[in-house]
Short mmCIF file of C-alpha atoms in Angstrom, two decimals:
data_model
loop_
_atom_site.label_atom_id
_atom_site.label_comp_id
_atom_site.label_asym_id
_atom_site.label_seq_id
_atom_site.Cartn_x
_atom_site.Cartn_y
_atom_site.Cartn_z
CA MET F 326 -7.49 -17.38 21.81
CA PRO F 327 -6.09 -15.04 25.12
CA GLU F 328 -3.70 -12.14 23.34
CA PHE F 329 -0.33 -12.07 24.38
CA LYS F 330 -0.24 -8.12 25.83
CA PRO F 331 3.60 -6.26 25.17
CA LYS F 332 4.03 -4.01 27.90
CA THR F 333 4.47 -1.42 25.50
CA VAL F 334 2.01 0.88 23.82
CA PHE F 335 2.22 0.85 19.98
CA THR F 336 1.00 3.41 18.21
CA PRO F 337 0.01 2.60 14.11
CA LYS F 338 2.29 5.05 11.86
CA THR F 339 2.22 2.92 8.61
CA VAL F 340 -0.35 1.12 7.10
CA TYR F 341 -0.62 -0.18 3.23
CA VAL F 342 -3.79 -2.15 2.39
CA THR F 343 -4.14 -4.50 -0.79
CA TYR F 344 -6.79 -6.84 -2.19
CA ILE F 345 -5.91 -9.95 -3.16
CA ALA F 346 -7.57 -12.73 -5.38
CA ALA F 347 -7.05 -15.58 -2.68
CA SER F 348 -8.95 -17.29 0.11
CA PRO F 349 -8.29 -16.25 3.53
CA GLU F 350 -6.43 -19.44 4.33
CA LYS F 351 -3.59 -18.89 1.25
CA VAL F 352 -2.84 -15.41 2.34
CA TRP F 353 -2.26 -16.67 5.53
CA GLN F 354 -0.36 -19.62 4.29
CA ALA F 355 1.20 -16.91 2.16
CA LEU F 356 2.59 -14.74 5.42
CA THR F 357 3.91 -17.77 7.58
CA ASP F 358 5.15 -19.99 5.17
CA PRO F 359 8.76 -20.01 4.33
CA ALA F 360 8.08 -21.49 0.92
CA PHE F 361 5.94 -18.34 0.38
CA THR F 362 8.27 -15.56 1.94
CA ARG F 363 11.44 -16.77 0.47
CA GLN F 364 9.56 -15.44 -2.89
CA TYR F 365 8.29 -12.15 -2.23
CA PHE F 366 10.02 -11.14 1.31
CA ALA F 367 13.81 -10.25 -0.03
CA GLY F 368 14.61 -13.61 0.23
CA PHE F 369 13.90 -13.80 3.92
CA ASN F 370 12.24 -16.86 5.63
CA VAL F 371 9.98 -16.76 8.01
CA ASP F 372 9.91 -18.86 11.03
CA VAL F 373 7.32 -18.69 13.35
CA GLU F 374 6.19 -20.43 16.14
CA PRO F 375 2.28 -21.11 15.64
CA ARG F 376 1.26 -19.60 18.82
CA THR F 377 0.42 -16.31 20.58
CA GLY F 378 3.75 -15.93 22.78
CA GLY F 379 5.66 -17.94 20.16
CA ALA F 380 8.50 -16.69 19.10
CA PHE F 381 9.11 -14.95 15.33
CA PHE F 382 12.23 -14.75 12.97
CA LEU F 383 12.91 -13.96 9.53
CA ARG F 384 16.27 -15.37 8.50
CA TYR F 385 18.58 -14.95 5.85
CA PRO F 386 18.58 -17.85 2.96
CA ASP F 387 21.51 -19.15 5.69
CA GLY F 388 19.69 -19.16 8.55
CA ARG F 389 21.16 -16.40 10.34
CA VAL F 390 18.47 -14.02 11.76
CA HIS F 391 17.79 -10.71 10.37
CA ILE F 392 14.63 -9.82 12.52
CA SER F 393 13.37 -11.25 15.64
CA GLY F 394 10.21 -11.25 17.76
CA LYS F 395 7.15 -12.55 19.64
CA VAL F 396 3.78 -13.22 17.77
CA VAL F 397 1.38 -11.06 19.90
CA ASP F 398 -1.86 -12.56 18.24
CA TRP F 399 -1.92 -15.82 16.26
CA SER F 400 -5.55 -16.14 14.89
CA PRO F 401 -5.30 -18.25 12.18
CA PRO F 402 -6.48 -16.92 9.17
CA ARG F 403 -7.63 -13.64 10.27
CA ARG F 404 -5.08 -11.94 12.21
CA PHE F 405 -1.61 -11.96 12.51
CA ALA F 406 0.76 -9.73 14.72
CA CYS F 407 4.19 -9.91 16.08
CA THR F 408 6.87 -7.60 17.46
CA TRP F 409 10.20 -6.76 15.24
CA LEU F 410 13.56 -6.11 16.23
CA VAL F 411 16.13 -5.48 13.46
CA GLU F 412 19.05 -7.65 14.12
CA GLY F 413 22.28 -8.34 12.30
CA VAL F 414 22.83 -5.29 10.48
CA GLU F 415 24.96 -2.51 12.45
CA ASN F 416 23.34 -0.07 14.57
CA PHE F 417 19.58 -1.39 14.01
CA GLY F 418 19.28 -3.59 16.98
CA GLU F 419 19.44 -0.98 19.59
CA LEU F 420 16.36 0.79 17.79
CA PRO F 421 13.04 -0.20 20.10
CA GLU F 422 11.33 -3.10 18.44
CA CYS F 423 7.89 -2.08 16.59
CA LEU F 424 4.69 -3.99 16.25
CA VAL F 425 3.94 -5.67 12.47
CA THR F 426 -0.05 -6.74 12.38
CA TYR F 427 -1.43 -8.33 9.27
CA GLU F 428 -5.91 -8.07 9.17
CA ILE F 429 -7.12 -10.81 6.64
CA GLU F 430 -10.51 -9.46 5.52
CA PRO F 431 -12.97 -11.07 3.29
CA ALA F 432 -13.93 -8.61 0.83
CA GLY F 433 -16.42 -9.34 -1.85
CA GLY F 434 -14.56 -12.41 -3.54
CA SER F 435 -11.23 -11.81 -3.03
CA VAL F 436 -9.18 -10.76 0.42
CA ARG F 437 -8.33 -7.36 1.65
CA LEU F 438 -5.13 -7.37 3.50
CA THR F 439 -4.07 -4.29 6.16
CA MET F 440 -0.58 -4.27 7.49
CA THR F 441 0.07 -2.00 9.98
CA GLU F 442 3.44 -0.73 11.38
CA SER F 443 3.03 0.76 14.69
CA HIS F 444 6.11 1.92 17.16
CA SER F 445 6.22 2.78 20.52
CA TRP F 446 8.18 6.20 20.57
CA ASP F 447 8.49 9.32 18.16
CA VAL F 448 9.79 8.18 15.17
CA PRO F 449 11.56 10.60 12.32
CA PRO F 450 10.08 10.71 9.17
CA ALA F 451 13.33 9.15 7.54
CA ILE F 452 13.13 6.08 9.31
CA LEU F 453 9.35 5.52 8.86
CA ALA F 454 10.55 5.91 4.90
CA GLY F 455 11.93 2.84 5.18
CA GLY F 456 8.60 0.83 5.89
CA GLN F 457 7.08 3.18 3.45
CA SER F 458 9.18 2.05 0.71
CA GLY F 459 9.64 -1.18 1.60
CA TRP F 460 5.73 -2.45 1.93
CA PRO F 461 4.49 -1.38 -1.28
CA ALA F 462 7.37 -3.66 -2.93
CA ILE F 463 7.13 -6.52 -0.59
CA LEU F 464 3.44 -7.07 -0.87
CA SER F 465 2.56 -6.20 -4.16
CA SER F 466 5.07 -9.05 -4.92
CA LEU F 467 2.84 -11.11 -2.23
CA LYS F 468 -0.01 -10.68 -4.40
CA SER F 469 2.10 -11.72 -7.81
CA VAL F 470 2.90 -14.76 -6.13
CA LEU F 471 -0.58 -15.73 -5.05
CA GLU F 472 -2.52 -14.14 -8.19
CA THR F 473 0.14 -15.57 -10.95
CA GLY F 474 2.22 -17.91 -9.21
CA LYS F 475 5.42 -15.68 -9.94
CA PRO F 476 7.12 -12.91 -7.46
CA LEU F 477 8.20 -9.34 -8.99
CA GLY F 478 11.94 -8.77 -9.17
CA ILE F 479 12.41 -5.75 -6.79
CA ASP F 480 15.46 -4.14 -6.20
CA MET F 481 15.05 -3.16 -2.16
CA LYS F 482 16.97 -0.27 -1.33
CA PRO F 483 17.10 1.80 1.80
CA PRO F 484 15.65 4.96 1.04
CA GLU F 485 17.98 8.19 0.96
CA GLY F 486 19.02 9.23 4.45
CA PHE F 487 17.71 6.14 5.91
CA VAL F 488 20.65 4.59 7.46
CA ASP F 489 22.13 8.11 8.82
CA ALA F 490 18.56 8.62 10.54
CA VAL F 491 19.00 4.92 12.11
CA LYS F 492 22.55 5.84 13.10
CA ARG F 493 21.34 9.30 14.58
CA ALA F 494 18.74 8.19 16.66
CA VAL F 495 20.66 4.89 17.84
CA SER F 496 23.30 7.74 19.28
CA ALA F 497 20.43 9.84 20.24
CA LYS F 498 18.36 7.34 21.94
CA PRO F 499 15.14 9.55 21.90
CA TRP F 500 13.02 7.16 23.43
CA ARG F 501 14.65 7.04 26.56
CA ARG F 502 13.53 10.52 27.00
CA GLU F 503 10.13 9.66 25.99
CA ALA F 504 9.64 7.07 28.42
CA GLY F 505 10.99 9.52 31.28
CA ASP F 506 14.53 8.48 32.25
CA MET R 883 -0.68 5.98 3.69
CA ASN R 884 -2.10 9.07 4.72
CA ASP R 885 1.07 11.60 5.02
CA SER R 886 -0.44 15.18 6.80
CA ALA R 887 2.25 16.88 7.39
CA GLY R 888 1.91 19.90 5.25
CA SER R 889 -1.38 22.27 5.61
CA LYS R 890 -3.48 19.80 3.26
CA PRO R 891 -3.14 15.80 3.67
CA LYS R 892 -2.89 13.77 0.79
CA PHE R 893 -3.16 10.40 0.24
CA VAL R 894 0.23 8.28 -1.32
CA TYR R 895 -0.15 4.29 -2.41
CA VAL R 896 2.71 2.64 -4.42
CA THR R 897 2.25 -0.51 -6.52
CA TYR R 898 4.38 -2.42 -8.58
CA ILE R 899 2.90 -4.09 -11.77
CA ARG R 900 4.45 -6.18 -14.01
CA THR R 901 3.92 -4.84 -17.15
CA THR R 902 4.77 -2.05 -19.84
CA ALA R 903 4.52 1.79 -19.39
CA GLU R 904 2.81 1.95 -22.12
CA LYS R 905 -0.30 -0.82 -21.22
CA LEU R 906 -0.59 0.45 -17.73
CA TRP R 907 -0.56 4.12 -19.08
CA ARG R 908 -3.35 3.03 -21.56
CA ALA R 909 -5.31 1.16 -18.28
CA LEU R 910 -5.39 4.13 -16.47
CA ILE R 911 -7.30 6.33 -19.13
CA GLU R 912 -8.81 3.91 -21.74
CA PRO R 913 -12.31 3.04 -21.33
CA GLU R 914 -12.20 -0.30 -21.78
CA PHE R 915 -9.72 -0.84 -19.36
CA THR R 916 -11.43 1.45 -16.42
CA ARG R 917 -14.76 -0.18 -16.94
CA GLN R 918 -13.19 -3.28 -15.85
CA TYR R 919 -11.11 -2.26 -12.07
CA TRP R 920 -12.67 1.09 -11.30
CA ALA R 921 -16.49 0.33 -10.71
CA GLY R 922 -17.74 0.34 -14.50
CA THR R 923 -16.82 3.90 -14.61
CA TRP R 924 -15.29 5.64 -17.66
CA GLN R 925 -13.23 8.86 -18.25
CA GLU R 926 -14.09 11.37 -20.70
CA SER R 927 -11.07 13.91 -21.74
CA ASP R 928 -9.31 14.69 -24.89
CA TRP R 929 -6.13 14.30 -22.48
CA LYS R 930 -4.89 17.84 -23.35
CA PRO R 931 -3.32 20.35 -20.50
CA GLY R 932 -6.03 22.65 -19.94
CA SER R 933 -9.21 20.48 -20.99
CA SER R 934 -11.88 19.24 -19.04
CA TRP R 935 -12.16 15.91 -17.68
CA GLN R 936 -14.39 13.94 -15.99
CA ILE R 937 -15.40 10.22 -15.00
CA MET R 938 -18.80 8.81 -16.04
CA ILE R 939 -21.14 6.39 -13.72
CA PRO R 940 -22.78 3.68 -15.83
CA ASP R 941 -26.38 5.24 -15.11
CA GLY R 942 -24.98 8.41 -17.04
CA ARG R 943 -24.23 10.97 -14.24
CA VAL R 944 -20.46 12.44 -13.33
CA ALA R 945 -18.84 11.36 -10.64
CA ASP R 946 -16.12 13.44 -10.60
CA ALA R 947 -14.88 16.25 -12.86
CA GLY R 948 -11.82 18.41 -13.54
CA GLU R 949 -9.07 19.54 -15.48
CA ILE R 950 -5.75 18.04 -16.78
CA ILE R 951 -2.88 20.00 -15.43
CA GLU R 952 0.02 17.73 -17.02
CA PHE R 953 -0.20 15.02 -19.46
CA GLU R 954 3.64 13.21 -20.15
CA PRO R 955 2.56 9.64 -21.86
CA HIS R 956 3.71 6.78 -19.97
CA LYS R 957 5.22 8.78 -17.43
CA ARG R 958 3.14 11.27 -15.20
CA LEU R 959 -0.70 12.66 -15.10
CA ALA R 960 -1.81 15.24 -13.43
CA LEU R 961 -5.32 16.98 -12.65
CA THR R 962 -7.70 18.70 -10.59
CA TRP R 963 -10.55 16.42 -9.22
CA ARG R 964 -13.61 17.06 -7.17
CA ASN R 965 -16.55 15.22 -6.42
CA GLU R 966 -19.83 15.95 -8.71
CA PHE R 967 -22.35 13.54 -7.03
CA LYS R 968 -21.91 13.98 -3.30
CA PRO R 969 -23.03 17.94 -2.31
CA GLU R 970 -20.57 18.00 1.15
CA LEU R 971 -17.82 16.22 -0.79
CA LYS R 972 -18.37 18.53 -4.09
CA ALA R 973 -18.30 21.69 -1.45
CA GLU R 974 -14.71 20.88 -0.43
CA GLY R 975 -13.48 22.13 -4.22
CA PHE R 976 -10.84 21.17 -6.36
CA SER R 977 -8.12 17.98 -5.01
CA ARG R 978 -5.22 16.94 -6.95
CA LEU R 979 -4.09 14.23 -8.42
CA THR R 980 -1.01 12.95 -9.62
CA TYR R 981 0.04 9.50 -11.32
CA GLU R 982 3.61 8.80 -12.18
CA LEU R 983 4.96 6.04 -13.75
CA GLU R 984 8.47 4.21 -13.33
CA GLN R 985 9.61 1.71 -15.58
CA GLN R 986 11.92 -1.13 -13.39
CA GLY R 987 12.77 -4.31 -15.48
CA ASP R 988 9.57 -6.07 -16.39
CA MET R 989 7.41 -3.93 -14.21
CA VAL R 990 6.13 -0.57 -13.64
CA LYS R 991 6.32 1.44 -10.30
CA LEU R 992 3.10 3.45 -10.11
CA THR R 993 2.85 6.35 -7.53
CA LEU R 994 -0.84 7.52 -6.76
CA THR R 995 -0.43 11.00 -4.94
CA HIS R 996 -3.95 12.58 -4.13
CA GLU R 997 -3.59 15.88 -2.40
CA ALA R 998 -6.80 16.88 -0.25
CA PRO R 999 -8.75 19.78 -1.56
CA THR R 1000 -9.33 21.13 2.53
CA PRO R 1001 -7.12 20.66 5.93
CA GLU R 1002 -10.24 18.56 6.97
CA SER R 1003 -10.92 16.46 4.14
CA LYS R 1004 -13.89 14.17 4.11
CA PHE R 1005 -13.15 13.63 0.54
CA LEU R 1006 -9.79 12.31 1.38
CA ASP R 1007 -11.20 9.74 3.79
CA ALA R 1008 -13.55 8.57 0.54
CA VAL R 1009 -10.53 8.04 -1.95
CA SER R 1010 -8.53 6.93 0.80
CA SER R 1011 -10.17 3.53 0.83
CA GLY R 1012 -11.03 3.64 -2.40
CA TRP R 1013 -7.76 3.60 -4.50
CA PRO R 1014 -6.23 0.63 -2.61
CA ALA R 1015 -9.23 -1.49 -3.95
CA ILE R 1016 -9.17 -0.03 -7.73
CA LEU R 1017 -5.16 0.02 -7.90
CA SER R 1018 -5.37 -3.93 -6.76
CA SER R 1019 -8.11 -4.53 -9.22
CA LEU R 1020 -6.17 -2.84 -11.99
CA LYS R 1021 -2.66 -4.92 -11.06
CA SER R 1022 -5.02 -8.18 -10.99
CA LEU R 1023 -6.63 -7.09 -14.95
CA LEU R 1024 -2.50 -6.48 -16.28
CA GLU R 1025 -0.85 -9.65 -14.29
CA THR R 1026 -3.91 -12.09 -14.90
CA GLY R 1027 -6.20 -10.52 -17.27
CA GLU R 1028 -8.96 -10.16 -14.58
CA SER R 1029 -10.03 -7.84 -12.64
CA LEU R 1030 -11.29 -8.45 -8.92
CA GLU R 1031 -15.24 -9.26 -8.59
CA ALA R 1032 -16.16 -6.11 -6.28
CA THR R 1033 -14.80 -3.78 -8.16
CA ARG R 1034 -16.43 -4.28 -11.91
CA LYS R 1035 -19.36 -2.22 -10.94
CA TRP R 1036 -20.70 0.63 -9.60
CA PRO R 1037 -21.85 -0.08 -5.82
CA LYS R 1038 -25.80 -0.25 -6.07
CA GLY R 1039 -27.35 2.61 -4.69
CA MET R 1040 -24.28 4.94 -4.46
#
């Protein structure tokens, strides 16, 4: 399948690996089917056009968009990558989009799922902390859903200093300087 | 996730497990649990601060050894840790491992922090790839009663 190449260069910043007793197809379904994501992904419904270059959304239960993006790689059941732009939250929409990549590999009777969050600018640690606290909760719950049928009721809160760091970044827009403007 | 902001890098891994802090604490230290999810190994220690600690390989070798630093049941365990079976890793000296357990409703947030013994550490690379498999298997064991197959036995030839 041809890869859709975004113009932006993304650098991996946060990686989370988990091993799940399930088939690669089942893990793929858990990542791309709203009947699964609404259980483990803070209630969000994934809405994805199943092709490289297609549209990608995470929607609130009422249908409003929380995350929008483009599918950069749709290679079932091995690799799913899409860009993320946070919408519907004050300020966040002005942050540059990031890239989220899921890799699914067979690993001795189970599956290794690797999530990589990549960014196009020098993201401050206080903003990276958002993903670093969120991904373990989301992916721990995904694993529980696939292995036990029951998600974890984790209370997802942004880490201390996260919202302020986003406001500072949106006001200073350091990614413009990095791009040479 | 590797965080190399300080002079000695560290590996931090967080997982949430539907269990109690008491049960998870036992699973982290008691041989009947660790044998199932931690490559057939078990730990030997009397678990008092200052006491020695080691991980035993089923063939009788010692995998890793160190000393207990903090032992606060159901909450926090810290120890020093040096690899004992690979000379190039042993030469790096002692790393430091901390487990922190926090009960949140019907689950426990487990945070593991492994600080490298040296600024450039092959040891840290090795444990960074090992911990996600071991802790994923521990979560499966406590939530489903079965560990992940690939983590049940010491790898042949290692």
